[in-house]
Short mmCIF file of N, CA, C and O in Angstrom, two decimals:
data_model
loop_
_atom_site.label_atom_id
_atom_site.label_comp_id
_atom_site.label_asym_id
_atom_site.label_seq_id
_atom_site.Cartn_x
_atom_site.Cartn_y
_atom_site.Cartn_z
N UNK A 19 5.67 -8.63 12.04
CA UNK A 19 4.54 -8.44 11.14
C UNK A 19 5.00 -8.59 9.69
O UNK A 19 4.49 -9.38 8.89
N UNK A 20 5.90 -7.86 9.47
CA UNK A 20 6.47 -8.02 8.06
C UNK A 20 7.08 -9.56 7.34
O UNK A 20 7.28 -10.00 6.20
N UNK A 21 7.22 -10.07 8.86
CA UNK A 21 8.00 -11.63 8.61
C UNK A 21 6.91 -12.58 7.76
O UNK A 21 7.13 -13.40 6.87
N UNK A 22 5.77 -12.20 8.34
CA UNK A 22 4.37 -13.03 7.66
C UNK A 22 3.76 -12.07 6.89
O UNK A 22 2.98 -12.58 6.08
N UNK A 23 3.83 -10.81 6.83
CA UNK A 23 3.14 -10.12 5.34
C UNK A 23 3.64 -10.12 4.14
O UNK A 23 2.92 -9.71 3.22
N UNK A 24 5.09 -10.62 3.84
CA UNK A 24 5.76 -11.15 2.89
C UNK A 24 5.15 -12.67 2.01
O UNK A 24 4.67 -12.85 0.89
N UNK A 25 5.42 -13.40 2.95
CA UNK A 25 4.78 -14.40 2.03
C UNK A 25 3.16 -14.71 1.40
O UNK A 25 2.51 -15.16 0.45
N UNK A 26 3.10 -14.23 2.46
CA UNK A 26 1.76 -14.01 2.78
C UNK A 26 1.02 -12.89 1.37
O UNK A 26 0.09 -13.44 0.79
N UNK A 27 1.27 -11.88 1.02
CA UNK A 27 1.39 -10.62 0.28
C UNK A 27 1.85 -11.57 -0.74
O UNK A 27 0.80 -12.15 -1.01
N UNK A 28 2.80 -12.11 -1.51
CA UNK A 28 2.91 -13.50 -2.39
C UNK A 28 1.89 -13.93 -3.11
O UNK A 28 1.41 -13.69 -4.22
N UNK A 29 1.57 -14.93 -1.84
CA UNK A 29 0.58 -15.79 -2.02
C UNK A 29 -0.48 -15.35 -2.73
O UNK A 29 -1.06 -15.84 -3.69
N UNK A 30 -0.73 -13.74 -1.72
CA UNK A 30 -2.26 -13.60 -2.08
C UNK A 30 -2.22 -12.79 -3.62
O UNK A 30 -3.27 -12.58 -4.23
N UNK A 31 -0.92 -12.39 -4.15
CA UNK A 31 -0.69 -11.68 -5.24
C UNK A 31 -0.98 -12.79 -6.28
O UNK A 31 -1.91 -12.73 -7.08
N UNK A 32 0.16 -14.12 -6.17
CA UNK A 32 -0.10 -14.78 -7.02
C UNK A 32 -1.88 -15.63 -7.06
O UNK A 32 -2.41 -15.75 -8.16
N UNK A 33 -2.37 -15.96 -6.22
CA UNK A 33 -4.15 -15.96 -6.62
C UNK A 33 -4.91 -15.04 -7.29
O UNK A 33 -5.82 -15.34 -8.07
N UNK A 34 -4.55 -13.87 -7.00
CA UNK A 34 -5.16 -12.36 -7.51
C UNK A 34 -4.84 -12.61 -9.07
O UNK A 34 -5.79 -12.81 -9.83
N UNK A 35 -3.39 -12.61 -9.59
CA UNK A 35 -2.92 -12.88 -10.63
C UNK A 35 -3.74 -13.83 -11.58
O UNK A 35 -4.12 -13.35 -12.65
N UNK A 36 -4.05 -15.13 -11.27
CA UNK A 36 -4.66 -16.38 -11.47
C UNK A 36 -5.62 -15.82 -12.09
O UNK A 36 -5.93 -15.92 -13.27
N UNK A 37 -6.24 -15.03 -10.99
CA UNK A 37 -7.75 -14.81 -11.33
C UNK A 37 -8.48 -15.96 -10.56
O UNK A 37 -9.37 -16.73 -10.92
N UNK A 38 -7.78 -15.81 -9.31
CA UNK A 38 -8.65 -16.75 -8.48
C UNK A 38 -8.57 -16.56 -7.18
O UNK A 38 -7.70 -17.00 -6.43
N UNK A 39 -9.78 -15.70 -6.84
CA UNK A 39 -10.08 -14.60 -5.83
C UNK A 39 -10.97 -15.51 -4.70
O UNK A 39 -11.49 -15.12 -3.66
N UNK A 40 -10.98 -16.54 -5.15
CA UNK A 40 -11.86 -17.44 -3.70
C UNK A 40 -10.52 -18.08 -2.89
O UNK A 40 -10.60 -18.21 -1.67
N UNK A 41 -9.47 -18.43 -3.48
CA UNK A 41 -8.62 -18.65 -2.50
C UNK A 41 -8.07 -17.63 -1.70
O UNK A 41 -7.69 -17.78 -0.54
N UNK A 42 -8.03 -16.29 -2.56
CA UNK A 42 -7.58 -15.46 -1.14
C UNK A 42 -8.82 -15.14 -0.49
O UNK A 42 -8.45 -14.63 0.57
N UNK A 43 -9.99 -15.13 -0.51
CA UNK A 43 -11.05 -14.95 -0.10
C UNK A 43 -11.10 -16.09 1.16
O UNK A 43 -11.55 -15.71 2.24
N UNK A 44 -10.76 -17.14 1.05
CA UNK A 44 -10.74 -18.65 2.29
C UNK A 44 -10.22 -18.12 3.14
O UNK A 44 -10.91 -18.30 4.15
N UNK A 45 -8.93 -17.25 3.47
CA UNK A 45 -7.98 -16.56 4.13
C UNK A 45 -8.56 -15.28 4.92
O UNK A 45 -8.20 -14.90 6.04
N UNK A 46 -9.67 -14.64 3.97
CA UNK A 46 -9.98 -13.58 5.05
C UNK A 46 -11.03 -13.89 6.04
O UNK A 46 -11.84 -14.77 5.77
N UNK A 47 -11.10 -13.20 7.23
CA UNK A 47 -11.87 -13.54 8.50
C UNK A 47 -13.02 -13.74 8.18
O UNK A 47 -13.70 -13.14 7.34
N UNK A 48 -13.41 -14.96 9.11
CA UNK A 48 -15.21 -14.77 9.13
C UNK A 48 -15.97 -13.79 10.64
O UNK A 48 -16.30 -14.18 11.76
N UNK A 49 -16.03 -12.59 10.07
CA UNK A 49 -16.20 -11.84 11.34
C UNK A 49 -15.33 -10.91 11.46
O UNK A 49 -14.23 -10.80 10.92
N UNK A 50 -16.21 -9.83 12.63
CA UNK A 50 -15.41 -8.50 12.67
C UNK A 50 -14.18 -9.00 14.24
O UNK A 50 -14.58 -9.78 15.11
N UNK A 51 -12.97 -8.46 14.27
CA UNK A 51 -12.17 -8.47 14.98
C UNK A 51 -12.62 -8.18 16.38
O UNK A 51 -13.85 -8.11 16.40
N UNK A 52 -12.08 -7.98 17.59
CA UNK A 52 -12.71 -7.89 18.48
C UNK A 52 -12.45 -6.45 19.04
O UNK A 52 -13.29 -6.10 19.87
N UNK A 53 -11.62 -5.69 18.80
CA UNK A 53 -11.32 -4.31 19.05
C UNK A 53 -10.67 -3.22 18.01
O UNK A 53 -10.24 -3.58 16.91
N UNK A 54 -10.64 -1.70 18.49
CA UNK A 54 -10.50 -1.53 17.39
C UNK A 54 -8.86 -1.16 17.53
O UNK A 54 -8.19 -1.14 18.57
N UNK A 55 -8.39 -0.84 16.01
CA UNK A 55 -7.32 -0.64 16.18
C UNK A 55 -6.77 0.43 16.61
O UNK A 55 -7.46 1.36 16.19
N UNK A 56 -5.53 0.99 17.50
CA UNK A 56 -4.82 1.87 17.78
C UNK A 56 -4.35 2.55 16.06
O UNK A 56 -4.50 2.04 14.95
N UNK A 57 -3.64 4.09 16.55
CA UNK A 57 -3.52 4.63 14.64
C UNK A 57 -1.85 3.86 14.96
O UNK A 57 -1.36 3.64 13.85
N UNK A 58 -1.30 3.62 15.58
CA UNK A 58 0.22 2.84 15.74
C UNK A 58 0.12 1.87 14.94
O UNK A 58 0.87 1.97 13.98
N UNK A 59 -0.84 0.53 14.98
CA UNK A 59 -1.38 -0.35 14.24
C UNK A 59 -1.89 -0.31 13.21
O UNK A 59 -1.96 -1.23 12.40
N UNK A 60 -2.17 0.39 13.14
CA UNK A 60 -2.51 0.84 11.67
C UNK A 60 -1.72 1.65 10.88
O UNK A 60 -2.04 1.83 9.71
N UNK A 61 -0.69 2.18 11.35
CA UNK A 61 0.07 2.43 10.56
C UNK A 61 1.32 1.33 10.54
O UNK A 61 2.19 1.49 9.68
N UNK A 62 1.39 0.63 11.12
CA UNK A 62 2.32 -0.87 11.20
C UNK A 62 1.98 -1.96 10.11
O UNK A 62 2.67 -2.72 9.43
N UNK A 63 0.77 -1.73 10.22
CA UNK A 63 0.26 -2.59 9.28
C UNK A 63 0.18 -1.56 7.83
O UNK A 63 0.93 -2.09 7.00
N UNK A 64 -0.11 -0.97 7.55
CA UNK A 64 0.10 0.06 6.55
C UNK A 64 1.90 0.00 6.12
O UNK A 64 2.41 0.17 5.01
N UNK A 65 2.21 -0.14 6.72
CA UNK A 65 3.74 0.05 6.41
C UNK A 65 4.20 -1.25 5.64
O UNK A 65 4.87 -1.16 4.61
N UNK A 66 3.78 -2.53 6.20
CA UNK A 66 4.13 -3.54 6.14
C UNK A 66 2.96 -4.14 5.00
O UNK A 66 3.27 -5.27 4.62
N UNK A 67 1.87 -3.68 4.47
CA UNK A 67 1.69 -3.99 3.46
C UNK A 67 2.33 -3.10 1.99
O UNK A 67 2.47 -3.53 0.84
N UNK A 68 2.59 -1.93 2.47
CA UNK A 68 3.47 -1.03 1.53
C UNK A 68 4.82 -1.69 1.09
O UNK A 68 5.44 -1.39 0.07
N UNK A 69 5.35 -3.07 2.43
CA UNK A 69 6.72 -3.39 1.87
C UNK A 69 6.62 -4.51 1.14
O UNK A 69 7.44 -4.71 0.26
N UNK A 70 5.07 -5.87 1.51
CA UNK A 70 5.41 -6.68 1.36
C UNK A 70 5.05 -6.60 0.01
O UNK A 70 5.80 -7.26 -0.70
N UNK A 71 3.84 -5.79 -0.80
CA UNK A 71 3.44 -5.97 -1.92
C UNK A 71 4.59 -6.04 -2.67
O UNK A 71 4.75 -7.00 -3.42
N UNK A 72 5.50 -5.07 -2.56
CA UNK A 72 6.75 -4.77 -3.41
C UNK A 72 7.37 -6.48 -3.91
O UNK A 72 8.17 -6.59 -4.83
N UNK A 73 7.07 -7.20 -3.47
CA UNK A 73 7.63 -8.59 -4.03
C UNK A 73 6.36 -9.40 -4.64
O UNK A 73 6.65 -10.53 -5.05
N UNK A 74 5.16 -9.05 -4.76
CA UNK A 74 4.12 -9.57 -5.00
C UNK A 74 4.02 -9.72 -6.38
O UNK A 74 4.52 -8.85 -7.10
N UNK A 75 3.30 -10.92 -6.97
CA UNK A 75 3.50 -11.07 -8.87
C UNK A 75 2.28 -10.07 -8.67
O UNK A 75 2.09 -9.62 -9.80
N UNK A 76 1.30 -9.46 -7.76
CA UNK A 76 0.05 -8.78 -8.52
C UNK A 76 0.01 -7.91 -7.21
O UNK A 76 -0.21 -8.31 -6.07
N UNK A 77 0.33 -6.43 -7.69
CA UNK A 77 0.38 -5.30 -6.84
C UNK A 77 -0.75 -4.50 -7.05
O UNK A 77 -0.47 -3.30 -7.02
N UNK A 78 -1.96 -4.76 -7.27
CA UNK A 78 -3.17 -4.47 -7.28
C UNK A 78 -3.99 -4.29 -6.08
O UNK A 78 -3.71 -4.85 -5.02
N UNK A 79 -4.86 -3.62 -6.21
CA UNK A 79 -5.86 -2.76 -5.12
C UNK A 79 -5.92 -3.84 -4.45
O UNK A 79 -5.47 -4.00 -3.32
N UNK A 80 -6.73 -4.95 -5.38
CA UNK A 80 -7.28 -6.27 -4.44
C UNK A 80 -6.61 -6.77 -3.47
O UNK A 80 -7.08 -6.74 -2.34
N UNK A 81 -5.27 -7.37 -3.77
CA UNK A 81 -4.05 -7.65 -3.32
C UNK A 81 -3.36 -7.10 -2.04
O UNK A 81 -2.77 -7.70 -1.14
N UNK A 82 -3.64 -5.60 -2.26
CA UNK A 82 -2.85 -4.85 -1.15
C UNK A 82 -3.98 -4.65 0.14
O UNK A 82 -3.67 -4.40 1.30
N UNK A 83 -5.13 -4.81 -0.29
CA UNK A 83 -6.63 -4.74 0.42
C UNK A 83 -6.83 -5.58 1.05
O UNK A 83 -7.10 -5.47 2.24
N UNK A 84 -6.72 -7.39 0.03
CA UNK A 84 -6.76 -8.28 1.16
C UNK A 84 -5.86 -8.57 2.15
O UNK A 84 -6.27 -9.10 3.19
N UNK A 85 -4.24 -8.21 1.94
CA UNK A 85 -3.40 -8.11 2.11
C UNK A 85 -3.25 -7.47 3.98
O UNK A 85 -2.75 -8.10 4.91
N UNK A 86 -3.82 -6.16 4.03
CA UNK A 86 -4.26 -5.76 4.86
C UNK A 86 -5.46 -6.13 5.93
O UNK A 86 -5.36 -6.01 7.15
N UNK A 87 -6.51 -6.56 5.28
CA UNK A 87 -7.74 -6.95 5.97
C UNK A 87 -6.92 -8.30 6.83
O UNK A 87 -7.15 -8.22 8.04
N UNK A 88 -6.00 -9.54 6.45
CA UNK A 88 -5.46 -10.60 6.71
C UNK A 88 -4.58 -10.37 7.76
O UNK A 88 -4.54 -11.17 8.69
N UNK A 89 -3.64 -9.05 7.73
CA UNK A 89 -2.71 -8.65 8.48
C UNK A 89 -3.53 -8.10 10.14
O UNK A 89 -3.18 -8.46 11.26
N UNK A 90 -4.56 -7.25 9.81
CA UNK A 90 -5.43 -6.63 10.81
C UNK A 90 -6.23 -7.89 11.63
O UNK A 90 -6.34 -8.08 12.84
N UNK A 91 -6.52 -8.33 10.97
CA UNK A 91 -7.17 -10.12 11.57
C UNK A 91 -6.09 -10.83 12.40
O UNK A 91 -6.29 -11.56 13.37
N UNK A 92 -4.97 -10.50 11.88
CA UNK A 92 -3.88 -11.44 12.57
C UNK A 92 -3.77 -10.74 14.06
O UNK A 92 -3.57 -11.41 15.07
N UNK A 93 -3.93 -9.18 14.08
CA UNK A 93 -3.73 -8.37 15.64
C UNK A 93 -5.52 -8.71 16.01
O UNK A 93 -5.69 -8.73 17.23
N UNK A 94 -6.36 -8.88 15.49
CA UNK A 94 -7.61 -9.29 15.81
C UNK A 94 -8.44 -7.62 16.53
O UNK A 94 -8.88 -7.25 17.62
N UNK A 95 -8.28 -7.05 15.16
CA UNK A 95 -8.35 -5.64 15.16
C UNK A 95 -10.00 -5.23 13.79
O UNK A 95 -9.82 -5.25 12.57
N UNK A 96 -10.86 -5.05 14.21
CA UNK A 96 -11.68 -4.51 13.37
C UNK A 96 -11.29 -3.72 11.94
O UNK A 96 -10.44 -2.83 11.91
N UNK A 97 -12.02 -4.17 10.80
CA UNK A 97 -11.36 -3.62 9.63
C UNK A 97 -12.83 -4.08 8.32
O UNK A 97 -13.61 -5.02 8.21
N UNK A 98 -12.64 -3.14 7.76
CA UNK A 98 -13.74 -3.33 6.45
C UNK A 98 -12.97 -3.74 4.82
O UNK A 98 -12.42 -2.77 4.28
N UNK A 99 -12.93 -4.82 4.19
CA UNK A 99 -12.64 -4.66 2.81
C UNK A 99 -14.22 -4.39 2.13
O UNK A 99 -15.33 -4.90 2.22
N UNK A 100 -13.49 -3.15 1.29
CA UNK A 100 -14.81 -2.50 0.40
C UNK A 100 -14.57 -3.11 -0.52
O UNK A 100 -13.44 -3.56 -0.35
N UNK A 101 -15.14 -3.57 -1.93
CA UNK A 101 -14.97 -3.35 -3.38
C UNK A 101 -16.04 -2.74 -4.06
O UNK A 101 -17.14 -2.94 -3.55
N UNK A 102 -16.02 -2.10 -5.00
CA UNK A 102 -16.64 -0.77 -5.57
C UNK A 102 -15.88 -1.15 -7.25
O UNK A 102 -14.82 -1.51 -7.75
N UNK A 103 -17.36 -0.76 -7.62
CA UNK A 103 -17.06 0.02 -9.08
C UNK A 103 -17.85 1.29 -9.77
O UNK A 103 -18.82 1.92 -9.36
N UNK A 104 -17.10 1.42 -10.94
CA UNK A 104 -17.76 2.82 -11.52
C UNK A 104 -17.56 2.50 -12.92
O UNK A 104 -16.81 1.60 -13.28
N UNK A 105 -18.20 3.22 -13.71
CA UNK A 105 -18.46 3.21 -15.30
C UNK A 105 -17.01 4.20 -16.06
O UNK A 105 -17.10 5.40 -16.33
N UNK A 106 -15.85 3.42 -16.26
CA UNK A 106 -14.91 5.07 -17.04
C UNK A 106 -15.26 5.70 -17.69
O UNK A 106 -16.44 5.52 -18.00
N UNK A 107 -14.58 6.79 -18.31
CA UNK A 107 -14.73 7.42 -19.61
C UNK A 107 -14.65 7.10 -20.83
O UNK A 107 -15.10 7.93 -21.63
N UNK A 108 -14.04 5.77 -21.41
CA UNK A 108 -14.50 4.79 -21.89
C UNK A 108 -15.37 3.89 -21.74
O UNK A 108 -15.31 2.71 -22.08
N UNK A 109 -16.35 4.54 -21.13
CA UNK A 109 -17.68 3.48 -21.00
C UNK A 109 -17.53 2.08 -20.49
O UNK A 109 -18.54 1.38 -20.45
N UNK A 110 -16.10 1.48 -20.00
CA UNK A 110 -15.98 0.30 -19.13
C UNK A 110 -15.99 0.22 -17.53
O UNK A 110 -15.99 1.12 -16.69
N UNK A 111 -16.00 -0.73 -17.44
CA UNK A 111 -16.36 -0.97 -15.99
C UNK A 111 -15.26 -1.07 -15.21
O UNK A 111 -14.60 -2.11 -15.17
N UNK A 112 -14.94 0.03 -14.49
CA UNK A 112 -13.61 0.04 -13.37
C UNK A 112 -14.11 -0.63 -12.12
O UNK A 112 -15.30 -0.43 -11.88
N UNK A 113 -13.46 -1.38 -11.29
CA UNK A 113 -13.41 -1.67 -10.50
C UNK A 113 -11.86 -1.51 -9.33
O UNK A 113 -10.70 -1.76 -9.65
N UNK A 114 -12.40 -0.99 -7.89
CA UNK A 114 -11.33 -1.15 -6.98
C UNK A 114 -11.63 -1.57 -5.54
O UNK A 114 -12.77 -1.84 -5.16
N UNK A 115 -10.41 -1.63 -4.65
CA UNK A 115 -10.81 -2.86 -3.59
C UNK A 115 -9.63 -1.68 -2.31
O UNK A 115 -8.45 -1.36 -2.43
N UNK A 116 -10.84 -1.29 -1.00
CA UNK A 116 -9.80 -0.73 -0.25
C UNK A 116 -10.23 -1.22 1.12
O UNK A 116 -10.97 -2.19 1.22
N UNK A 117 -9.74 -0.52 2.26
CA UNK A 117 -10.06 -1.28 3.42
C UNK A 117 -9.83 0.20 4.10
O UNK A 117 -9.10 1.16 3.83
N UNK A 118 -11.08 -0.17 5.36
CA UNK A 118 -10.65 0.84 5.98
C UNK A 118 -10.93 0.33 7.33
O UNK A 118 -11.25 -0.82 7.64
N UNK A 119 -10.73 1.66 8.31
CA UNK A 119 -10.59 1.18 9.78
C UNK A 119 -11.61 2.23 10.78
O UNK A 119 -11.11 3.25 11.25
N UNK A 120 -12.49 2.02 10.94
CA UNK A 120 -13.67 3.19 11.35
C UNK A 120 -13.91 4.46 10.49
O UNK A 120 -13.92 5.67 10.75
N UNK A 121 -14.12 3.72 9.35
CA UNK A 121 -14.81 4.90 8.98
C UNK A 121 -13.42 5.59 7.67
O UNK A 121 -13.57 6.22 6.63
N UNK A 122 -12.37 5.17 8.28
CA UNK A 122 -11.47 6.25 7.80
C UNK A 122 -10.26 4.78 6.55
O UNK A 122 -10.03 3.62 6.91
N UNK A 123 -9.90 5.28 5.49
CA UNK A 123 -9.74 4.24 4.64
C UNK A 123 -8.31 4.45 4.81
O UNK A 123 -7.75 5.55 4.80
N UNK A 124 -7.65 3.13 5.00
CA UNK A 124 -6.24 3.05 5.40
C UNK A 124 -5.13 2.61 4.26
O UNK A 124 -3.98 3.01 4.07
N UNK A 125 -5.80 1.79 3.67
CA UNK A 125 -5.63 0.87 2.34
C UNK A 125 -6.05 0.87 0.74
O UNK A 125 -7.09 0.23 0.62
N UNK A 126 -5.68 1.26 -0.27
CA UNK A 126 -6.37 1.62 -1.58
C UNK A 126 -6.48 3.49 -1.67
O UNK A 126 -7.57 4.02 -1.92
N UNK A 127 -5.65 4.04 -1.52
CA UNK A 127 -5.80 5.57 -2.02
C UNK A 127 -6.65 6.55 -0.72
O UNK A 127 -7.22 6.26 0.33
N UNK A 128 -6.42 7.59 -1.33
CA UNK A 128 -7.58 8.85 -0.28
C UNK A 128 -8.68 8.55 -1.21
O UNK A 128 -8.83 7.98 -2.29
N UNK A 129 -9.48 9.23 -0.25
CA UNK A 129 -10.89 9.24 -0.40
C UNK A 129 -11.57 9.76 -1.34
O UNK A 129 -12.74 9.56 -1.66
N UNK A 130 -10.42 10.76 -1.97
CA UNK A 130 -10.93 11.63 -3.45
C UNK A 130 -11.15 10.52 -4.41
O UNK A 130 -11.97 10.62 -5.32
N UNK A 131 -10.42 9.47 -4.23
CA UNK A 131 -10.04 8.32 -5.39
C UNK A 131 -11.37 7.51 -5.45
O UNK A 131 -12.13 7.33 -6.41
N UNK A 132 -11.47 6.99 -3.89
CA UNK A 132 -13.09 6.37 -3.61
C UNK A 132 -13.96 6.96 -3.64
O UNK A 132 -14.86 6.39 -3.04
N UNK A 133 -14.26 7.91 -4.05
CA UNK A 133 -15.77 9.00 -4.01
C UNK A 133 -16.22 8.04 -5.32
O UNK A 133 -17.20 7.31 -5.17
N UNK A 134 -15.82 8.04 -6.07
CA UNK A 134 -16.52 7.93 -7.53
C UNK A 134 -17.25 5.94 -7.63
O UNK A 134 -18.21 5.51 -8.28
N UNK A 135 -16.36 5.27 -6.79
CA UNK A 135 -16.78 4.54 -6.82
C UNK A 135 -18.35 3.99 -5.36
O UNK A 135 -18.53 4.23 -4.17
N UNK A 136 -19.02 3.29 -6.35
CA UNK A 136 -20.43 2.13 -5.93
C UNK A 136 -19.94 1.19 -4.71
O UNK A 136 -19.73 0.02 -5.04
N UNK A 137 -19.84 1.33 -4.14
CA UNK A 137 -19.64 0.32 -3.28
C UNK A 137 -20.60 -1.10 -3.49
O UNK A 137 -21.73 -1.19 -3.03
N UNK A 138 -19.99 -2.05 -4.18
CA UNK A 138 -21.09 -3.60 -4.19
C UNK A 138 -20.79 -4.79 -3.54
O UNK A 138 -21.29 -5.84 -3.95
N UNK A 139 -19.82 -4.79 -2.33
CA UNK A 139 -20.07 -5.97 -1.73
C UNK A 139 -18.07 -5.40 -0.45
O UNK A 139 -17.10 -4.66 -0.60
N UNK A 140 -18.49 -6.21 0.43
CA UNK A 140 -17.67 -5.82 1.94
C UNK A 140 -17.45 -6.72 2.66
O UNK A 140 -18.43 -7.29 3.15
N UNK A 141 -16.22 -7.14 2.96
CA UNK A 141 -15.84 -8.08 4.17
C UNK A 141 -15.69 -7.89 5.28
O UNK A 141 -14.50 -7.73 5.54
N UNK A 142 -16.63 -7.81 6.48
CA UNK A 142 -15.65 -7.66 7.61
C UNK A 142 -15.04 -8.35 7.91
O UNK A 142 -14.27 -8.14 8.85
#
């Protein structure tokens, strides 16, 4: 798993970087996986996006989110990328990107972190 979440985690860092979110977007599934995942798998994959980002030019939510959603597709395992935003305390517009796996978010922080954010658009 890690052999292909490396370059892979790269790739999708350096597009993120770019600012060009439709090429890693070509990469994620069209469609939900066909089962769900075991918590073994999900924490395999959790692990292995925790290592590969570490070499990534863009270690960002997006990044580690699609990163994951790509990896979970590869075991052909059900998975949600969320992206969400919220208004800061500087009155700008935050945005973040997590993934989760029934319900329960595996990818992008605990859930205290995602409360605040809108959820506006989802990949299965």
């Amino acid at each position: 798993m890690l052999a292909f979440a490396i370059p892979c985690g790269f790739l999708i860092g350096l597009a993120v970087r770019m600012g060009r979110f439709e090429m890693v977007h070509r990469f994620l599934p069209n469609g939900p996986g066909k089962s769900q995942a075991t918590a073994r798998e999900v924490t395999i994959v959790q692990r292995a996006v925790r290592r590969a980002i570490r070499l990534s030019p863009s270690k960002t939510c997006l990044s580690q989110a699609s990163l994951g959603k790509i990896l979970m597709n590869l075991l052909d395992r059900q998975s949600v990328l969320h992206v969400g935003v919220r208004l800061g305390e500087d009155n700008t517009v935050r945005a973040h990107a997590w993934l989760s796996v029934r319900g329960i978010t595996m990818v992008g922080g605990p859930d205290a972190k995602i409360a605040p954010f809108r959820q506006i658009a989802e990949f299965v």
